[in-house]
CSV table of C-alpha atoms in Angstrom, one decimal:
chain,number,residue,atom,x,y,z
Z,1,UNK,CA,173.0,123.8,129.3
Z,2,UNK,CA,172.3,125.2,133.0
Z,3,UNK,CA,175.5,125.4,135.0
Z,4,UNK,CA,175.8,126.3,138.6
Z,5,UNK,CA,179.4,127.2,140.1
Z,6,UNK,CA,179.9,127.1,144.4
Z,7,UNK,CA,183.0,129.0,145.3
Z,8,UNK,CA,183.6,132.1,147.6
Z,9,UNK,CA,186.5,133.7,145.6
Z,10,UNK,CA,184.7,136.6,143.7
Z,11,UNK,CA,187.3,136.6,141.0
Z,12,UNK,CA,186.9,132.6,140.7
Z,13,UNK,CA,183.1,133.0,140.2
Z,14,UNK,CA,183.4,136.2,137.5
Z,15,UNK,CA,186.0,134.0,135.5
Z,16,UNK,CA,183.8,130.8,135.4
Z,17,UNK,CA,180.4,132.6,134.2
Z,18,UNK,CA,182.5,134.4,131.6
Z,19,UNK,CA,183.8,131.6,130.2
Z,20,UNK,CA,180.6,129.1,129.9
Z,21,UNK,CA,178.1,132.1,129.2
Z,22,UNK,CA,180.5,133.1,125.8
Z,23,UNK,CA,180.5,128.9,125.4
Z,24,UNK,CA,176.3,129.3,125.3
Z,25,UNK,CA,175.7,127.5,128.5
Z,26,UNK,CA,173.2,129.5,131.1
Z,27,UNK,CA,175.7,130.2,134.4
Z,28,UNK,CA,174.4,130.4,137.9
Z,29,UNK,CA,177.2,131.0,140.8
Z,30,UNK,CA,176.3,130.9,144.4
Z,31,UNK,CA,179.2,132.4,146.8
Z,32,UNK,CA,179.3,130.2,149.3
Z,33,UNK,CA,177.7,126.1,150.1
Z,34,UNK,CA,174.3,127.0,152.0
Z,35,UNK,CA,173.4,129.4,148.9
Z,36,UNK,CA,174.8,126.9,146.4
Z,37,UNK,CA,172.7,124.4,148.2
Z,38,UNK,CA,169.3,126.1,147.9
Z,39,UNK,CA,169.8,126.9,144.4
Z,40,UNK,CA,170.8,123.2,143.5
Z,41,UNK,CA,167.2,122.1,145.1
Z,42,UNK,CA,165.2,124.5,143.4
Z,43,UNK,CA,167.0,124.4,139.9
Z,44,UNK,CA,168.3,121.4,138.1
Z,45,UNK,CA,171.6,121.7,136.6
Z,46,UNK,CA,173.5,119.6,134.1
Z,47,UNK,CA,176.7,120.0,135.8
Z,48,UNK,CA,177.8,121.5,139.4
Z,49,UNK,CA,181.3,123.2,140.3
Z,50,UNK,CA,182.0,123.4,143.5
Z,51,UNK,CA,185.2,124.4,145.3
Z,52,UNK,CA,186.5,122.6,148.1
Z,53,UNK,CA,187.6,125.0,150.6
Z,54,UNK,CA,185.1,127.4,151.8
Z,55,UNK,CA,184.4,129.0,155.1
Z,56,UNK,CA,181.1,128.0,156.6
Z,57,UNK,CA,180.4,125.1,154.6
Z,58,UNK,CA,183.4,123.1,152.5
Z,59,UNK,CA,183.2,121.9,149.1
Z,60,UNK,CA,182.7,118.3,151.1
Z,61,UNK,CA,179.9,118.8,152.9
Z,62,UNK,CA,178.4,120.3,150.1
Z,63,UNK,CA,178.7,117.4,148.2
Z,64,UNK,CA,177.4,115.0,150.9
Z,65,UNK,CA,174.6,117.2,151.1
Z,66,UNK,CA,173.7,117.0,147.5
Z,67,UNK,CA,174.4,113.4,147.3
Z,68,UNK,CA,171.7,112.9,151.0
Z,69,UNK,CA,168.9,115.6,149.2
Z,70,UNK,CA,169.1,113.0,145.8
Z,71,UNK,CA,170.5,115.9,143.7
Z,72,UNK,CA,172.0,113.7,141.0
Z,73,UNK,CA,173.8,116.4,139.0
Z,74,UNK,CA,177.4,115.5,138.4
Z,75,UNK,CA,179.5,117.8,140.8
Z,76,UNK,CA,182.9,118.5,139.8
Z,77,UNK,CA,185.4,119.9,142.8
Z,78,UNK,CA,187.5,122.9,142.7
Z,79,UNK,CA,190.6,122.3,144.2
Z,80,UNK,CA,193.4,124.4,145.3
Z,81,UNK,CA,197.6,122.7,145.1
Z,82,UNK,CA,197.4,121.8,148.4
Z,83,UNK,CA,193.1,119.8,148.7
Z,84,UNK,CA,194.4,117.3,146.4
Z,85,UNK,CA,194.2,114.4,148.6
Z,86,UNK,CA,190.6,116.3,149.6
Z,87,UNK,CA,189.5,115.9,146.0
Z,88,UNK,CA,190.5,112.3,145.5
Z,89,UNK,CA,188.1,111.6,148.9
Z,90,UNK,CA,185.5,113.7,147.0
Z,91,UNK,CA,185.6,111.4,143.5
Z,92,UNK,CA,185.5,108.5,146.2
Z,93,UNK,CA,182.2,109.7,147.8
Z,94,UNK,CA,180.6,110.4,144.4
Z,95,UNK,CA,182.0,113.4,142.7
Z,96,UNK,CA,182.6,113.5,139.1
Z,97,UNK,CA,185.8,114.9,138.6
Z,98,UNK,CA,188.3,117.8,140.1
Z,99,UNK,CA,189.8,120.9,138.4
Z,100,UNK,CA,193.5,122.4,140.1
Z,101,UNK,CA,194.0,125.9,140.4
Z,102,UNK,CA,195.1,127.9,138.2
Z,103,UNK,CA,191.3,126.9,136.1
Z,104,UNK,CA,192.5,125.7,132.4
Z,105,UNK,CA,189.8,127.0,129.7
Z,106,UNK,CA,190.2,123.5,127.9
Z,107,UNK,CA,190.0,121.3,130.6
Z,108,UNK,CA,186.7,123.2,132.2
Z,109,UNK,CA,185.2,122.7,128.3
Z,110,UNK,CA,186.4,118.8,128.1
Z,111,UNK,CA,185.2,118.0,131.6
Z,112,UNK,CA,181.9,119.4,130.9
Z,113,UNK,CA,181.1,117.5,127.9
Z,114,UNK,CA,182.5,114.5,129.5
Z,115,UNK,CA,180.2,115.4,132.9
Z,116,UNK,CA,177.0,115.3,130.2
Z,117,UNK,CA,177.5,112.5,128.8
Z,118,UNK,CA,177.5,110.8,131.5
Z,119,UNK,CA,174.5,112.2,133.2
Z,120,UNK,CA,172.6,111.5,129.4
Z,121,UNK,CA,173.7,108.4,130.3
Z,122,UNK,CA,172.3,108.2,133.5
Z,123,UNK,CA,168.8,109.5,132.1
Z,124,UNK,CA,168.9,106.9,129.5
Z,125,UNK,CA,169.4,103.9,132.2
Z,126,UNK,CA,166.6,105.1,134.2
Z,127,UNK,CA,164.3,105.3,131.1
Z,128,UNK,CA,165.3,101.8,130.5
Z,129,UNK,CA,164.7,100.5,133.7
Z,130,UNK,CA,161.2,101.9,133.3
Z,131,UNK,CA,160.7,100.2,130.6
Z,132,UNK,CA,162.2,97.1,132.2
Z,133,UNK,CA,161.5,96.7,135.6
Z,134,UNK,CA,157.8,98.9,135.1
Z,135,UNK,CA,156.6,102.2,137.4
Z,136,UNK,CA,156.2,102.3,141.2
Z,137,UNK,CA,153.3,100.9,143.2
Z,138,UNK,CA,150.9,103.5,142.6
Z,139,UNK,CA,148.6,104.1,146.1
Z,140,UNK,CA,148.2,105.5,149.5
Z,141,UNK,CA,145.4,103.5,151.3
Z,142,UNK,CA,146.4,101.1,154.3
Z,143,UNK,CA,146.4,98.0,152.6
Z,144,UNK,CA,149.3,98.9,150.3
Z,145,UNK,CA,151.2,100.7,152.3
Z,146,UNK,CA,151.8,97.6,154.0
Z,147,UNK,CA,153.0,96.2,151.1
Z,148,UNK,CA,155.7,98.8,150.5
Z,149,UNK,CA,156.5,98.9,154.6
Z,150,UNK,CA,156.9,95.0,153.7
Z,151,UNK,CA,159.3,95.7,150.5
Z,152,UNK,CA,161.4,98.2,152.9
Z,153,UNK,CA,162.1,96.1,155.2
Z,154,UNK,CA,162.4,92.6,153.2
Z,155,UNK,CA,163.5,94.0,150.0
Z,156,UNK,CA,167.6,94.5,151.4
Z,157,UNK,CA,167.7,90.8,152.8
Z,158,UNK,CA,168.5,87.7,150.9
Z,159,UNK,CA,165.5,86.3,152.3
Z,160,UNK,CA,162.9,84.3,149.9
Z,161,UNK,CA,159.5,85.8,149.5
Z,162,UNK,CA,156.5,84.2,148.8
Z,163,UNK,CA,154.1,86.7,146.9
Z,164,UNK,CA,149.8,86.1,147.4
Z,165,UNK,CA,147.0,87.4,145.3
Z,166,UNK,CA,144.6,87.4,143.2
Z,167,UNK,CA,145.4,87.3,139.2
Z,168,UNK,CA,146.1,91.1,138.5
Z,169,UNK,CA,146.6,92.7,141.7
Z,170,UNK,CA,150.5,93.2,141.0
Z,171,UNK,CA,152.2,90.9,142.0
Z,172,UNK,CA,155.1,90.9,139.6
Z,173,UNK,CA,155.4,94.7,140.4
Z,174,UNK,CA,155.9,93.4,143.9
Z,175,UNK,CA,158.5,91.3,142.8
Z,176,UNK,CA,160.6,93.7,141.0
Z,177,UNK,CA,160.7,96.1,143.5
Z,178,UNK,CA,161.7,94.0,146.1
Z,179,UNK,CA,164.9,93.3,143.5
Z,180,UNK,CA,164.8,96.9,142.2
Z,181,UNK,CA,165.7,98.0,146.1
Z,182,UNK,CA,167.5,94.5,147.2
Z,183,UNK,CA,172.0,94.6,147.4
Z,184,UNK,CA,171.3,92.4,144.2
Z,185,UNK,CA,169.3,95.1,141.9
Z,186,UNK,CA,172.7,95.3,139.3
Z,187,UNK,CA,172.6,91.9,139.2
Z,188,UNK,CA,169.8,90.2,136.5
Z,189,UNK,CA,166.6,89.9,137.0
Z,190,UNK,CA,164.5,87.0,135.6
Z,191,UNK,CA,161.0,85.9,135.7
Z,192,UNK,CA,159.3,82.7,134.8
Z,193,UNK,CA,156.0,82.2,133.9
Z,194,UNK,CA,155.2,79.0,135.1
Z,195,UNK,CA,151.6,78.4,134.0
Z,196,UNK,CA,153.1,79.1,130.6
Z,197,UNK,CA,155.6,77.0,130.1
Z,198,UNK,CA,154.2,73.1,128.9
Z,199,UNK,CA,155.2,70.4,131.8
Z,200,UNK,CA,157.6,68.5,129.9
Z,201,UNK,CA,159.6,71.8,129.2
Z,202,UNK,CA,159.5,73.2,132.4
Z,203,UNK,CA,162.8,71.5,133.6
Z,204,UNK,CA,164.9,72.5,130.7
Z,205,UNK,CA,163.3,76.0,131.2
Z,206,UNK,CA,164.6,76.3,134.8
Z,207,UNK,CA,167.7,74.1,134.7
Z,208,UNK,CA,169.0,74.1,131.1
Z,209,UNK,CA,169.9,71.1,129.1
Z,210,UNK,CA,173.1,69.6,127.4
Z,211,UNK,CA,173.2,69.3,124.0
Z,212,UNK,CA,171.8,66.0,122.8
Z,213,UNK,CA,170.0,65.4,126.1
Z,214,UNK,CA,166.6,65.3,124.0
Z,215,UNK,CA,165.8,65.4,120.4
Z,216,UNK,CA,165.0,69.2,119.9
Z,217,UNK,CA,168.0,69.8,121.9
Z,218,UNK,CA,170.2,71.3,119.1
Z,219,UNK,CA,172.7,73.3,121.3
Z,220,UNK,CA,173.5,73.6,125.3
Z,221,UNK,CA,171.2,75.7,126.7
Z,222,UNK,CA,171.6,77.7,129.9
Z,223,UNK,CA,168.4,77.6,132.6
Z,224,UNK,CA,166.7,80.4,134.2
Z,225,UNK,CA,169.0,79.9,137.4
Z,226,UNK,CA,172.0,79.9,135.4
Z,227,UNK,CA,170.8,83.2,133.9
Z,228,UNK,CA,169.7,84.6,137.4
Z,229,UNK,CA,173.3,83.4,138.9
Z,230,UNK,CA,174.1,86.4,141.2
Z,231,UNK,CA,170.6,88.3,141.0
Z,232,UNK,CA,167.0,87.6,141.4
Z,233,UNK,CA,165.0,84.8,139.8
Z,234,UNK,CA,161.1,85.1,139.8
Z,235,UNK,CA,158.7,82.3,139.7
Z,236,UNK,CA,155.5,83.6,138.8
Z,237,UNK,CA,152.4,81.0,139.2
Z,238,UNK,CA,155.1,78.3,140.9
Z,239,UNK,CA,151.4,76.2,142.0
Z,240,UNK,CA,151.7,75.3,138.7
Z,241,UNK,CA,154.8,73.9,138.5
Z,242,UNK,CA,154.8,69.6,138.3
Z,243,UNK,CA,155.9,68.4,141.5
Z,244,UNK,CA,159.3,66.6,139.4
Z,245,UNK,CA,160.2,70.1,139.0
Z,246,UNK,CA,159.4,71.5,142.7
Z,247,UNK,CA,161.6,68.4,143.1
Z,248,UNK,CA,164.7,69.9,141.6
Z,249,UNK,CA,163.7,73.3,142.6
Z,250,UNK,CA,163.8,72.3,146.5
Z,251,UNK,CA,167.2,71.0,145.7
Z,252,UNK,CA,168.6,74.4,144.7
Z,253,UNK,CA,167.4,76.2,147.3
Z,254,UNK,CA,168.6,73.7,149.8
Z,255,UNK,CA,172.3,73.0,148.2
Z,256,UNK,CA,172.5,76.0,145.9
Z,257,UNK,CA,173.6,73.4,143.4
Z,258,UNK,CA,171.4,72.3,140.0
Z,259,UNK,CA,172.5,70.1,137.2
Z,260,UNK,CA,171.1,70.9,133.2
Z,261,UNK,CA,169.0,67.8,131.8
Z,262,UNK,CA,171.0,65.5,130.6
Z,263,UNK,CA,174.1,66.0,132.3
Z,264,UNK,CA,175.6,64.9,136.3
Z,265,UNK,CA,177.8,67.6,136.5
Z,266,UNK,CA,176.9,70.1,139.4
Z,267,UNK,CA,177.1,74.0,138.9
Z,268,UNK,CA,176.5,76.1,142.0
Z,269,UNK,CA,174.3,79.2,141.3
Z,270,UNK,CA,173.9,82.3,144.0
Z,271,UNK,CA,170.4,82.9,143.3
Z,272,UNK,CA,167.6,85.2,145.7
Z,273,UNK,CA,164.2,83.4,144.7
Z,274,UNK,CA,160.7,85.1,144.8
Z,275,UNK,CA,157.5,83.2,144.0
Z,276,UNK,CA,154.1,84.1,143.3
Z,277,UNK,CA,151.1,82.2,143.3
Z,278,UNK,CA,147.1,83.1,142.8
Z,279,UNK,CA,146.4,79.5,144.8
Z,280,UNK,CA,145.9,78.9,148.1
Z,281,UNK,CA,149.4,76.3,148.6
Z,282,UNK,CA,148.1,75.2,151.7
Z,283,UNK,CA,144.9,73.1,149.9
Z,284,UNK,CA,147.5,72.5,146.5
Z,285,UNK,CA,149.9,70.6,149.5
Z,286,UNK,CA,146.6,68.9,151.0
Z,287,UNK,CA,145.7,67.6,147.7
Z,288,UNK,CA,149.0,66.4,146.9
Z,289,UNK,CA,149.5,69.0,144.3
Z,290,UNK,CA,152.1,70.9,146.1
Z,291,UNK,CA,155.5,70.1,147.9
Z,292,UNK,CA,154.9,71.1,152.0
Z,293,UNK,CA,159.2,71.2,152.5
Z,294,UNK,CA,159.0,73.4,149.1
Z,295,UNK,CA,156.4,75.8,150.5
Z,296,UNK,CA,158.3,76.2,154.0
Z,297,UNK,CA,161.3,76.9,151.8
Z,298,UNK,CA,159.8,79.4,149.9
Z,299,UNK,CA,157.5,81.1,152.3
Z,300,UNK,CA,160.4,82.9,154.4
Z,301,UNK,CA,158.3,86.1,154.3
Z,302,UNK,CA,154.7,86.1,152.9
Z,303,UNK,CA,153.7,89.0,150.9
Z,304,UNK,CA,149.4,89.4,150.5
Z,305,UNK,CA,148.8,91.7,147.9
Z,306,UNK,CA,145.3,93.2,148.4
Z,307,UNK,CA,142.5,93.0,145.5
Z,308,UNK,CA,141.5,96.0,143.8
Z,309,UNK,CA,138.0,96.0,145.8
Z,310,UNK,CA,139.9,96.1,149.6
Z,311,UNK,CA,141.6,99.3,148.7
Z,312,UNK,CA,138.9,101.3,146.4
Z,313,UNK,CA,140.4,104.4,147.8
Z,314,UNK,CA,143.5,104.1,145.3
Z,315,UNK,CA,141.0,103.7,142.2
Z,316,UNK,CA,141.7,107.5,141.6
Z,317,UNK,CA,145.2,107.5,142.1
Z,318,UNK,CA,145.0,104.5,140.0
Z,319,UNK,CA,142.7,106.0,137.2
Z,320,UNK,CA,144.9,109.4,136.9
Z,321,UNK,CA,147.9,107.4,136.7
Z,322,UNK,CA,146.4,105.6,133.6
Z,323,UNK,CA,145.4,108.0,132.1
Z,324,UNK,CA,148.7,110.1,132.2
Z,325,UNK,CA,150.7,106.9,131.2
Z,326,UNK,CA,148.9,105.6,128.7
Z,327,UNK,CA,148.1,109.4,126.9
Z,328,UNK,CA,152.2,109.5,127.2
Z,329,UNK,CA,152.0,106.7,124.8
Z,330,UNK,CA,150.0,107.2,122.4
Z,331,UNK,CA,151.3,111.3,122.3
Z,332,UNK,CA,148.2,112.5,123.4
Z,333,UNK,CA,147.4,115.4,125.9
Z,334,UNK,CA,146.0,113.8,129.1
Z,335,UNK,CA,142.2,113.8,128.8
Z,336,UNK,CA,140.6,114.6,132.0
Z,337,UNK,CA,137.5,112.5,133.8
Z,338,UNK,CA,134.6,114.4,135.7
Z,339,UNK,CA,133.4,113.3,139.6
Z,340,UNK,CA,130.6,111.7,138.5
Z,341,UNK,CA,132.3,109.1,136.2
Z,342,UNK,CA,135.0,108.8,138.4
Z,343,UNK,CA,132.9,107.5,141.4
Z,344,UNK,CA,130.9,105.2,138.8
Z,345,UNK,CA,134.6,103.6,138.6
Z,346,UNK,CA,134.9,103.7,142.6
Z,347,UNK,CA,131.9,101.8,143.2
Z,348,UNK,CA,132.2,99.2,140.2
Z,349,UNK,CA,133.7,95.5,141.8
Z,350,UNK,CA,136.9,94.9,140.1
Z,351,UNK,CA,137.1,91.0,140.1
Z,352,UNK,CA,140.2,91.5,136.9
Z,353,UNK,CA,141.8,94.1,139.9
Z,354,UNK,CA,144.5,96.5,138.7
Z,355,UNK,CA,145.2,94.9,135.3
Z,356,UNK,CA,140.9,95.3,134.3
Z,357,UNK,CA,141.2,98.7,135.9
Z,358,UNK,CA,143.7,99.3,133.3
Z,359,UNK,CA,142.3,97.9,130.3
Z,360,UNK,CA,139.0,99.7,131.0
Z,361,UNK,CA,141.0,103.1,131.1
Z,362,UNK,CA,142.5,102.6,127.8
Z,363,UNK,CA,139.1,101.5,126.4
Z,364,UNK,CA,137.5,105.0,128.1
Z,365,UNK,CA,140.4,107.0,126.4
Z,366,UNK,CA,139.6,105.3,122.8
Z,367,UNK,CA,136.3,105.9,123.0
Z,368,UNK,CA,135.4,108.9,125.1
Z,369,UNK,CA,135.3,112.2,124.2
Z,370,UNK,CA,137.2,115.4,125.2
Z,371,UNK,CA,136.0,114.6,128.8
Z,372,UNK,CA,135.7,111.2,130.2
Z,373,UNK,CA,132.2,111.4,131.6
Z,374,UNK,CA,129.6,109.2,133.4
Z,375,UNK,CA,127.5,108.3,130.3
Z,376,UNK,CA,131.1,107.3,129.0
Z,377,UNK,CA,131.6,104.8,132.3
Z,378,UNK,CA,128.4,103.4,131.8
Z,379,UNK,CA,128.8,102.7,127.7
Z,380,UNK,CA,131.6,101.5,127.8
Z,381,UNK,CA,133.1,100.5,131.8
Z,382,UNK,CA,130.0,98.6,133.1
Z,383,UNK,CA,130.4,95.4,130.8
């Protein structure tokens, strides 16, 4: 374990590495904040100690310094009898824990086990939000950094966002990081599908039922916005939904109020709503297909996600991004692509956008050789 300890008293410093090099861990010590800050941005440590009062720089500012620079490390502070009060301010603007002069060999060893388990902890939430909420928008052309200007901006209000685009282009990843970023992100997150769900279940899917309330209705049954009560709910493909359901929706949004099939009883639910859609709703609403007072509730801030052939600069970003992820799955060493093949993939037309681009990585990868080449695109990409 790699250890860094922050304090100007010479004597301090000696006793700390002592102690943790004979414990096995690897000891850095910096003598005062502006070293112990350079070394904390070039090294990552498991666990920071930093004392409080130092000339120069104190034990505070150090922290907040860490804390602004995203240094994530769990600091613990060093105080003296008298910085108590000081280290209670310190746990209150993120620090892990304090240690009081004279140092205690058992309660530096607990407080360091205790420090990495936590940050273990906070490795394992982060690989599970991967895995749950997906990667960042990958790209750097015009078009979607608009987007992520958009998601800045939008992403910290409560207002609802109505997401455009083709099938493909990311919308979904739109939608969860406007929740990943929004005041609401510990809250849950929950998406609908709403081409996918049969019209006569749609209602029960969103709203819940009683039990009773229908004859496969065993049990009670909580809806989507019941489940979403505090956090995000996301209605992918909402042109899709009946208009008895946009009904009921509109209702919710304008009384924050819904009631499960089969019952009269009201239950208010505190829900940020984000919709999708791959339609134009301004034809669905002229051919009756679509709510108008549903679409001006919804549409609070529109949200075009760009095809996949408006931004062709990102197609290597894109393809390298892929390739890395999807060699990361399988355990494989990331295969590299030439020029050549790589413009093939540039100039194709990418009517399936992001999600084809994708697919036709993964099928390059399979059947490919130790170097993705042109003759490879053209097999196998140019279907």
């Amino acid at each position: 374990m790699k250890i860094l300890v922050i304090d100007d008293e010479r004597p301090i410093r000696s006793l700390m590495k002592e102690i943790l090099d004979d414990e096995g861990h690897v000891t850095d010590v910096a003598e005062d904040g502006e070293v112990g800050l350079q070394m904390a941005e070039k090294e990552r440590y498991d666990v920071i100690f930093c004392d409080i009062k130092m000339p120069n720089l104190s034990g505070e500012e150090v922290l907040g310094r860490l804390k602004d620079k995203g240094i994530d490390s769990p600091v613990v502070m060093i105080s003296g009898h008298g910085d108590i009060d000081t280290a209670v301010k310190c746990i209150k603007l993120g620090a892990f824990d304090f240690l009081s002069k004279p140092l205690d060999l058992n309660r530096i060893l607990i407080t360091i086990k205790n420090a990495t388990d936590k940050s273990n902890l906070m490795k394992e939430a982060k690989l599970l939000k991967k895995k749950v909420y997906g990667q960042e928008m990958i790209g750097e052309s015009p078009e979607i950094q608009k987007v992520k200007e958009m998601i800045d901006k939008v992403a910290p209000t409560d207002a609802r966002v109505l997401i455009q685009g083709g099938n493909g282009t990311g919308k979904e990843l739109v939608a969860r990081s406007l929740h990943q970023k929004s005041l609401r992100s510990a809250m849950p997150y929950i998406e609908v599908n709403c081409a996918a769900i049969p019209s006569e279940l749609i209602e029960s899917e969103l709203f819940g039922h009683e039990k009773g309330s229908f004859t496969s209705a065993i049990k009670q049954h909580k809806g989507k916005f019941e489940q979403a009560d505090g956090g995000t709910l996301f209605l992918d493909e909402i042109g899709d939904m009946s208009l008895s359901a946009q009904a009921k929706v509109l209702r919710v949004l304008q009384e924050k109020k819904l009631s499960r099939v089969g019952s009269d009883k009201d239950i208010t639910v505190d829900v940020r709503v984000i919709a999708a859609t791959n339609k134009n709703l301004r034809e669905e609403i002229a051919k009756g297909n679509f709510r108008e007072d549903l679409y001006h509730r919804l549409s609070v801030i529109i949200i075009q996600v760009p095809d996949l052939d408006e931004r062709k600069s990102d197609i290597p970003l894109l393809v390298d991004y892929f390739i890395g992820q999807i060699c990361d799955e399988t355990g494989k060493s990331k295969r590299p692509i030439d020029a050549d093949a790589l413009q093939l993939l540039v100039d194709r037309s990418w009517t399936g956008n992001i999600r084809e681009l994708r697919n036709v990585v993964e099928r390059l990868l399979i059947l490919s050789g130790p170097v993705i080449t042109a003759a490879d695109v053209k097999a196998y990409a140019l279907l």
